[in-house]
Amino acid sequence: MGGLMRIAVDGPSGAGKSTIAKAVAEKLGIDYVDTGAMYRAIGYKMKREGIEADDIGRLEKMLASTDIDFVKGDIILDGEVVSDKIRTPEMSEAASVCSALPQVREKLVDIQRDMGAKKSVIMDGRDIGNNVLKDAEHKFFLTASAEERAGRRYKELKARGEDVSFDQVLNDIQERDHRDSTRKLNPLRKAEDALEIDSTGLSIDEVTEMILKEIR
Ligand code: DC
């Protein structure tokens, strides 16, 4: 497909996907698409409007009138910047729950494929390499131990002034890992042709370099 480059980055929560994908995007001068942020935005809207996961009627109506886009790295929900609002433990949970709903996945995967069809992108998520961008030129699967991932998330949340304990963060991560990898629809799974990188003990820069080297 005429010179476009698509890079898929999948892996569990806290493996460093977004930081690394952002760095790679900058180096290559291509767009970064954070698909997790899209699930978070839908989770946020469901919470705000009080829509339960089993209320399919209201969910479908809401989805049909929902607009999601990225502008300069910010996620825009119906014209409103929600980048900060979606980065809380409550929204992590809401995103994980709504990401199991077929109606939600169908809508977001459509938008994601559209984004990947028009321009070169690096996209991170859970089902990019084996579903959204199956024919991506480059695929990576980033992992790290649950403890290491919880440690990174914990630092991030603390830095933002959230009142959390390490054990709580570790527990949340393990619960989400379980839910994300056992759900029926497009569970977290490494694509056969993805290169697996275990980032435990590696720095962001080291992993970014490994990925850039592989691409070049
Ligand atoms: O990467 P993240 O933590 O921001 O993702 C939020 C939730 O969305 C997470 O529980 C998994 C889900 N998700 C998904 O199911 N598919 C994607 N492509 C991206 C995220």
mmCIF file of C-alpha atoms and ligand atoms in Angstrom:
data_model
loop_
_atom_site.group_PDB
_atom_site.id
_atom_site.type_symbol
_atom_site.label_atom_id
_atom_site.label_comp_id
_atom_site.label_asym_id
_atom_site.label_seq_id
_atom_site.Cartn_x
_atom_site.Cartn_y
_atom_site.Cartn_z
ATOM 1 C CA MET A 1 0.000 0.000 0.000
ATOM 2 C CA GLY A 2 1.787 3.026 -1.461
ATOM 3 C CA GLY A 3 4.553 3.809 0.952
ATOM 4 C CA LEU A 4 2.499 3.783 4.119
ATOM 5 C CA MET A 5 4.099 2.215 7.160
ATOM 6 C CA ARG A 6 2.021 0.709 9.914
ATOM 7 C CA ILE A 7 3.525 -0.364 13.192
ATOM 8 C CA ALA A 8 1.546 -2.362 15.751
ATOM 9 C CA VAL A 9 2.510 -2.405 19.418
ATOM 10 C CA ASP A 10 0.560 -4.671 21.764
ATOM 11 C CA GLY A 11 1.003 -5.790 25.325
ATOM 12 C CA PRO A 12 -0.459 -5.664 28.825
ATOM 13 C CA SER A 13 -1.049 -2.539 30.919
ATOM 14 C CA GLY A 14 2.041 -0.724 32.073
ATOM 15 C CA ALA A 15 4.500 -2.437 29.725
ATOM 16 C CA GLY A 16 5.563 1.006 28.485
ATOM 17 C CA LYS A 17 3.717 0.806 25.157
ATOM 18 C CA SER A 18 2.517 4.392 24.983
ATOM 19 C CA THR A 19 5.754 6.061 26.079
ATOM 20 C CA ILE A 20 7.761 3.934 23.669
ATOM 21 C CA ALA A 21 5.299 4.240 20.775
ATOM 22 C CA LYS A 22 5.253 8.013 21.226
ATOM 23 C CA ALA A 23 9.065 8.139 21.117
ATOM 24 C CA VAL A 24 9.200 5.940 18.004
ATOM 25 C CA ALA A 25 6.532 8.086 16.303
ATOM 26 C CA GLU A 26 8.551 11.205 16.964
ATOM 27 C CA LYS A 27 11.763 9.662 15.628
ATOM 28 C CA LEU A 28 10.072 8.440 12.461
ATOM 29 C CA GLY A 29 7.879 11.493 11.995
ATOM 30 C CA ILE A 30 4.648 9.484 11.873
ATOM 31 C CA ASP A 31 1.393 9.647 13.860
ATOM 32 C CA TYR A 32 0.858 7.865 17.147
ATOM 33 C CA VAL A 33 -2.562 6.376 17.866
ATOM 34 C CA ASP A 34 -3.293 5.390 21.471
ATOM 35 C CA THR A 35 -6.210 2.969 21.153
ATOM 36 C CA GLY A 36 -6.408 2.468 24.933
ATOM 37 C CA ALA A 37 -7.285 6.158 25.236
ATOM 38 C CA MET A 38 -10.227 5.553 22.901
ATOM 39 C CA TYR A 39 -11.609 2.776 25.141
ATOM 40 C CA ARG A 40 -11.012 5.054 28.125
ATOM 41 C CA ALA A 41 -12.964 7.866 26.456
ATOM 42 C CA ILE A 42 -15.933 5.562 25.858
ATOM 43 C CA GLY A 43 -15.719 4.271 29.440
ATOM 44 C CA TYR A 44 -15.685 7.868 30.624
ATOM 45 C CA LYS A 45 -18.740 8.778 28.587
ATOM 46 C CA MET A 46 -20.641 5.703 29.793
ATOM 47 C CA LYS A 47 -19.893 6.667 33.410
ATOM 48 C CA ARG A 48 -20.812 10.289 32.851
ATOM 49 C CA GLU A 49 -24.107 9.363 31.255
ATOM 50 C CA GLY A 50 -24.792 6.532 33.703
ATOM 51 C CA ILE A 51 -24.976 3.864 31.003
ATOM 52 C CA GLU A 52 -24.581 0.316 32.336
ATOM 53 C CA ALA A 53 -22.761 -2.329 30.272
ATOM 54 C CA ASP A 54 -25.966 -4.371 29.876
ATOM 55 C CA ASP A 55 -28.065 -1.451 28.661
ATOM 56 C CA ILE A 56 -27.414 -2.205 24.985
ATOM 57 C CA GLY A 57 -30.139 0.112 23.727
ATOM 58 C CA ARG A 58 -28.705 3.217 25.351
ATOM 59 C CA LEU A 59 -25.146 2.099 24.607
ATOM 60 C CA GLU A 60 -25.830 1.806 20.887
ATOM 61 C CA LYS A 61 -27.582 5.148 20.779
ATOM 62 C CA MET A 62 -24.704 6.795 22.613
ATOM 63 C CA LEU A 63 -22.076 5.201 20.338
ATOM 64 C CA ALA A 64 -23.907 6.348 17.213
ATOM 65 C CA SER A 65 -23.647 9.959 18.365
ATOM 66 C CA THR A 66 -20.073 9.776 19.658
ATOM 67 C CA ASP A 67 -17.114 11.352 17.946
ATOM 68 C CA ILE A 68 -13.538 10.414 18.880
ATOM 69 C CA ASP A 69 -10.398 11.919 17.425
ATOM 70 C CA PHE A 70 -6.826 12.853 18.255
ATOM 71 C CA VAL A 71 -5.535 16.379 17.867
ATOM 72 C CA LYS A 72 -1.856 17.039 18.592
ATOM 73 C CA GLY A 73 -1.628 14.112 20.970
ATOM 74 C CA ASP A 74 -4.817 14.966 22.835
ATOM 75 C CA ILE A 75 -7.868 12.738 22.751
ATOM 76 C CA ILE A 76 -11.022 14.618 21.819
ATOM 77 C CA LEU A 77 -14.413 13.244 22.814
ATOM 78 C CA ASP A 78 -17.305 15.047 21.122
ATOM 79 C CA GLY A 79 -15.190 18.155 20.771
ATOM 80 C CA GLU A 80 -13.913 18.136 24.369
ATOM 81 C CA VAL A 81 -10.296 17.412 25.368
ATOM 82 C CA VAL A 82 -10.503 14.527 27.861
ATOM 83 C CA SER A 83 -6.817 13.491 27.982
ATOM 84 C CA ASP A 84 -6.481 14.069 31.748
ATOM 85 C CA LYS A 85 -9.942 12.918 32.777
ATOM 86 C CA ILE A 86 -9.383 9.428 31.365
ATOM 87 C CA ARG A 87 -6.110 8.760 33.253
ATOM 88 C CA THR A 88 -7.489 7.697 36.624
ATOM 89 C CA PRO A 89 -7.773 4.231 38.191
ATOM 90 C CA GLU A 90 -11.562 4.557 37.891
ATOM 91 C CA MET A 91 -11.302 5.116 34.136
ATOM 92 C CA SER A 92 -8.829 2.231 33.752
ATOM 93 C CA GLU A 93 -11.509 0.019 35.201
ATOM 94 C CA ALA A 94 -14.277 1.578 33.087
ATOM 95 C CA ALA A 95 -12.167 1.145 29.933
ATOM 96 C CA SER A 96 -11.427 -2.474 30.695
ATOM 97 C CA VAL A 97 -15.125 -3.192 31.216
ATOM 98 C CA CYS A 98 -16.349 -1.378 28.094
ATOM 99 C CA SER A 99 -13.586 -2.898 25.941
ATOM 100 C CA ALA A 100 -15.271 -6.285 26.331
ATOM 101 C CA LEU A 101 -18.472 -5.006 24.663
ATOM 102 C CA PRO A 102 -18.783 -5.957 20.965
ATOM 103 C CA GLN A 103 -20.603 -2.718 20.055
ATOM 104 C CA VAL A 104 -17.784 -0.650 21.515
ATOM 105 C CA ARG A 105 -15.018 -2.666 19.838
ATOM 106 C CA GLU A 106 -16.761 -2.564 16.477
ATOM 107 C CA LYS A 107 -17.044 1.211 16.545
ATOM 108 C CA LEU A 108 -13.489 1.844 17.729
ATOM 109 C CA VAL A 109 -11.829 -0.740 15.467
ATOM 110 C CA ASP A 110 -13.558 0.914 12.468
ATOM 111 C CA ILE A 111 -12.116 4.292 13.420
ATOM 112 C CA GLN A 112 -8.680 2.756 14.054
ATOM 113 C CA ARG A 113 -8.572 0.983 10.673
ATOM 114 C CA ASP A 114 -9.559 4.237 9.027
ATOM 115 C CA MET A 115 -6.682 6.011 10.721
ATOM 116 C CA GLY A 116 -4.264 3.286 9.605
ATOM 117 C CA ALA A 117 -5.503 3.391 6.021
ATOM 118 C CA LYS A 118 -4.750 7.041 5.378
ATOM 119 C CA LYS A 119 -1.345 7.646 6.866
ATOM 120 C CA SER A 120 1.690 6.016 8.392
ATOM 121 C CA VAL A 121 0.996 5.247 12.037
ATOM 122 C CA ILE A 122 2.289 3.496 15.085
ATOM 123 C CA MET A 123 -0.708 2.212 17.006
ATOM 124 C CA ASP A 124 -0.654 0.657 20.456
ATOM 125 C CA GLY A 125 -3.247 -1.471 22.196
ATOM 126 C CA ARG A 126 -4.155 -5.115 22.744
ATOM 127 C CA ASP A 127 -5.466 -6.374 19.403
ATOM 128 C CA ILE A 128 -3.592 -4.216 16.901
ATOM 129 C CA GLY A 129 -1.214 -6.830 15.443
ATOM 130 C CA ASN A 130 -3.754 -9.632 15.250
ATOM 131 C CA ASN A 131 -6.930 -7.727 14.455
ATOM 132 C CA VAL A 132 -6.929 -3.978 13.760
ATOM 133 C CA LEU A 133 -3.820 -3.827 11.545
ATOM 134 C CA LYS A 134 -3.309 -7.479 10.647
ATOM 135 C CA ASP A 135 -1.129 -6.544 7.689
ATOM 136 C CA ALA A 136 1.057 -4.061 9.575
ATOM 137 C CA GLU A 137 4.640 -3.982 8.285
ATOM 138 C CA HIS A 138 6.037 -4.182 11.808
ATOM 139 C CA LYS A 139 4.566 -5.788 14.917
ATOM 140 C CA PHE A 140 5.843 -5.746 18.461
ATOM 141 C CA PHE A 141 4.602 -7.375 21.631
ATOM 142 C CA LEU A 142 5.878 -5.603 24.738
ATOM 143 C CA THR A 143 5.832 -7.326 28.095
ATOM 144 C CA ALA A 144 7.324 -6.860 31.565
ATOM 145 C CA SER A 145 6.735 -8.572 34.887
ATOM 146 C CA ALA A 146 3.545 -7.569 36.728
ATOM 147 C CA GLU A 147 5.659 -6.135 39.569
ATOM 148 C CA GLU A 148 7.687 -3.980 37.223
ATOM 149 C CA ARG A 149 4.575 -2.753 35.436
ATOM 150 C CA ALA A 150 2.821 -1.996 38.732
ATOM 151 C CA GLY A 151 5.924 -0.112 39.895
ATOM 152 C CA ARG A 152 5.846 2.120 36.806
ATOM 153 C CA ARG A 153 2.108 2.784 37.076
ATOM 154 C CA TYR A 154 2.458 3.495 40.788
ATOM 155 C CA LYS A 155 5.141 6.119 40.149
ATOM 156 C CA GLU A 156 3.035 7.715 37.410
ATOM 157 C CA LEU A 157 -0.052 7.924 39.599
ATOM 158 C CA LYS A 158 1.901 9.230 42.597
ATOM 159 C CA ALA A 159 3.525 11.886 40.434
ATOM 160 C CA ARG A 160 0.050 13.053 39.523
ATOM 161 C CA GLY A 161 -0.928 13.231 43.166
ATOM 162 C CA GLU A 162 -3.261 10.208 43.147
ATOM 163 C CA ASP A 163 -3.720 8.552 46.524
ATOM 164 C CA VAL A 164 -2.835 4.902 45.812
ATOM 165 C CA SER A 165 -0.787 2.098 47.365
ATOM 166 C CA PHE A 166 1.603 -0.159 45.453
ATOM 167 C CA ASP A 167 -0.365 -3.269 46.436
ATOM 168 C CA GLN A 168 -3.564 -1.723 45.152
ATOM 169 C CA VAL A 169 -1.920 -0.869 41.819
ATOM 170 C CA LEU A 170 -0.429 -4.377 41.500
ATOM 171 C CA ASN A 171 -3.777 -5.893 42.312
ATOM 172 C CA ASP A 172 -5.544 -3.704 39.718
ATOM 173 C CA ILE A 173 -2.979 -4.658 37.076
ATOM 174 C CA GLN A 174 -3.377 -8.363 37.736
ATOM 175 C CA GLU A 175 -7.142 -8.090 37.582
ATOM 176 C CA ARG A 176 -7.004 -6.182 34.306
ATOM 177 C CA ASP A 177 -4.460 -8.615 32.836
ATOM 178 C CA HIS A 178 -6.838 -11.406 33.618
ATOM 179 C CA ARG A 179 -9.886 -9.664 32.184
ATOM 180 C CA ASP A 180 -8.079 -8.393 29.071
ATOM 181 C CA SER A 181 -6.560 -11.773 28.225
ATOM 182 C CA THR A 182 -9.549 -14.005 28.988
ATOM 183 C CA ARG A 183 -12.353 -12.009 27.347
ATOM 184 C CA LYS A 184 -14.034 -13.702 24.403
ATOM 185 C CA LEU A 185 -13.646 -10.885 21.921
ATOM 186 C CA ASN A 186 -10.113 -10.110 20.689
ATOM 187 C CA PRO A 187 -8.310 -10.897 23.931
ATOM 188 C CA LEU A 188 -4.759 -9.709 24.501
ATOM 189 C CA ARG A 189 -2.583 -12.167 22.590
ATOM 190 C CA LYS A 190 0.707 -11.884 20.770
ATOM 191 C CA ALA A 191 0.352 -12.017 16.974
ATOM 192 C CA GLU A 192 2.350 -14.919 15.545
ATOM 193 C CA ASP A 193 4.501 -12.595 13.486
ATOM 194 C CA ALA A 194 5.115 -10.068 16.288
ATOM 195 C CA LEU A 195 8.526 -9.618 17.845
ATOM 196 C CA GLU A 196 8.255 -10.057 21.612
ATOM 197 C CA ILE A 197 10.311 -7.719 23.773
ATOM 198 C CA ASP A 198 10.454 -8.222 27.534
ATOM 199 C CA SER A 199 11.264 -4.796 28.927
ATOM 200 C CA THR A 200 11.818 -5.917 32.522
ATOM 201 C CA GLY A 201 14.998 -4.211 33.649
ATOM 202 C CA LEU A 202 15.340 -2.215 30.400
ATOM 203 C CA SER A 203 14.955 1.546 30.101
ATOM 204 C CA ILE A 204 12.459 3.275 27.828
ATOM 205 C CA ASP A 205 15.358 4.431 25.642
ATOM 206 C CA GLU A 206 16.773 0.934 25.311
ATOM 207 C CA VAL A 207 13.453 -0.514 24.181
ATOM 208 C CA THR A 208 12.825 2.418 21.821
ATOM 209 C CA GLU A 209 16.245 1.806 20.252
ATOM 210 C CA MET A 210 15.543 -1.924 19.860
ATOM 211 C CA ILE A 211 12.320 -1.150 18.018
ATOM 212 C CA LEU A 212 13.882 1.509 15.778
ATOM 213 C CA LYS A 213 16.737 -0.835 14.884
ATOM 214 C CA GLU A 214 14.289 -3.580 13.939
ATOM 215 C CA ILE A 215 12.262 -1.188 11.765
ATOM 216 C CA ARG A 216 15.313 0.149 9.963
HETATM 217 O O1 DC B 1 -3.754 0.688 27.330
HETATM 218 P P1 DC B 1 -4.788 1.214 28.313
HETATM 219 O O2 DC B 1 -4.493 0.815 29.733
HETATM 220 O O3 DC B 1 -5.025 2.685 28.210
HETATM 221 O O4 DC B 1 -6.149 0.481 27.890
HETATM 222 C C1 DC B 1 -7.354 0.677 28.577
HETATM 223 C C2 DC B 1 -8.235 -0.580 28.471
HETATM 224 O O5 DC B 1 -8.697 -0.755 27.136
HETATM 225 C C3 DC B 1 -7.531 -1.877 28.853
HETATM 226 O O6 DC B 1 -8.222 -2.516 29.896
HETATM 227 C C4 DC B 1 -7.574 -2.751 27.625
HETATM 228 C C5 DC B 1 -8.525 -2.080 26.690
HETATM 229 N N1 DC B 1 -7.998 -2.050 25.315
HETATM 230 C C6 DC B 1 -8.447 -2.994 24.421
HETATM 231 O O7 DC B 1 -9.228 -3.859 24.800
HETATM 232 N N2 DC B 1 -8.031 -2.973 23.136
HETATM 233 C C7 DC B 1 -7.163 -2.036 22.718
HETATM 234 N N3 DC B 1 -6.769 -2.038 21.436
HETATM 235 C C8 DC B 1 -6.674 -1.062 23.630
HETATM 236 C C9 DC B 1 -7.108 -1.095 24.926
#
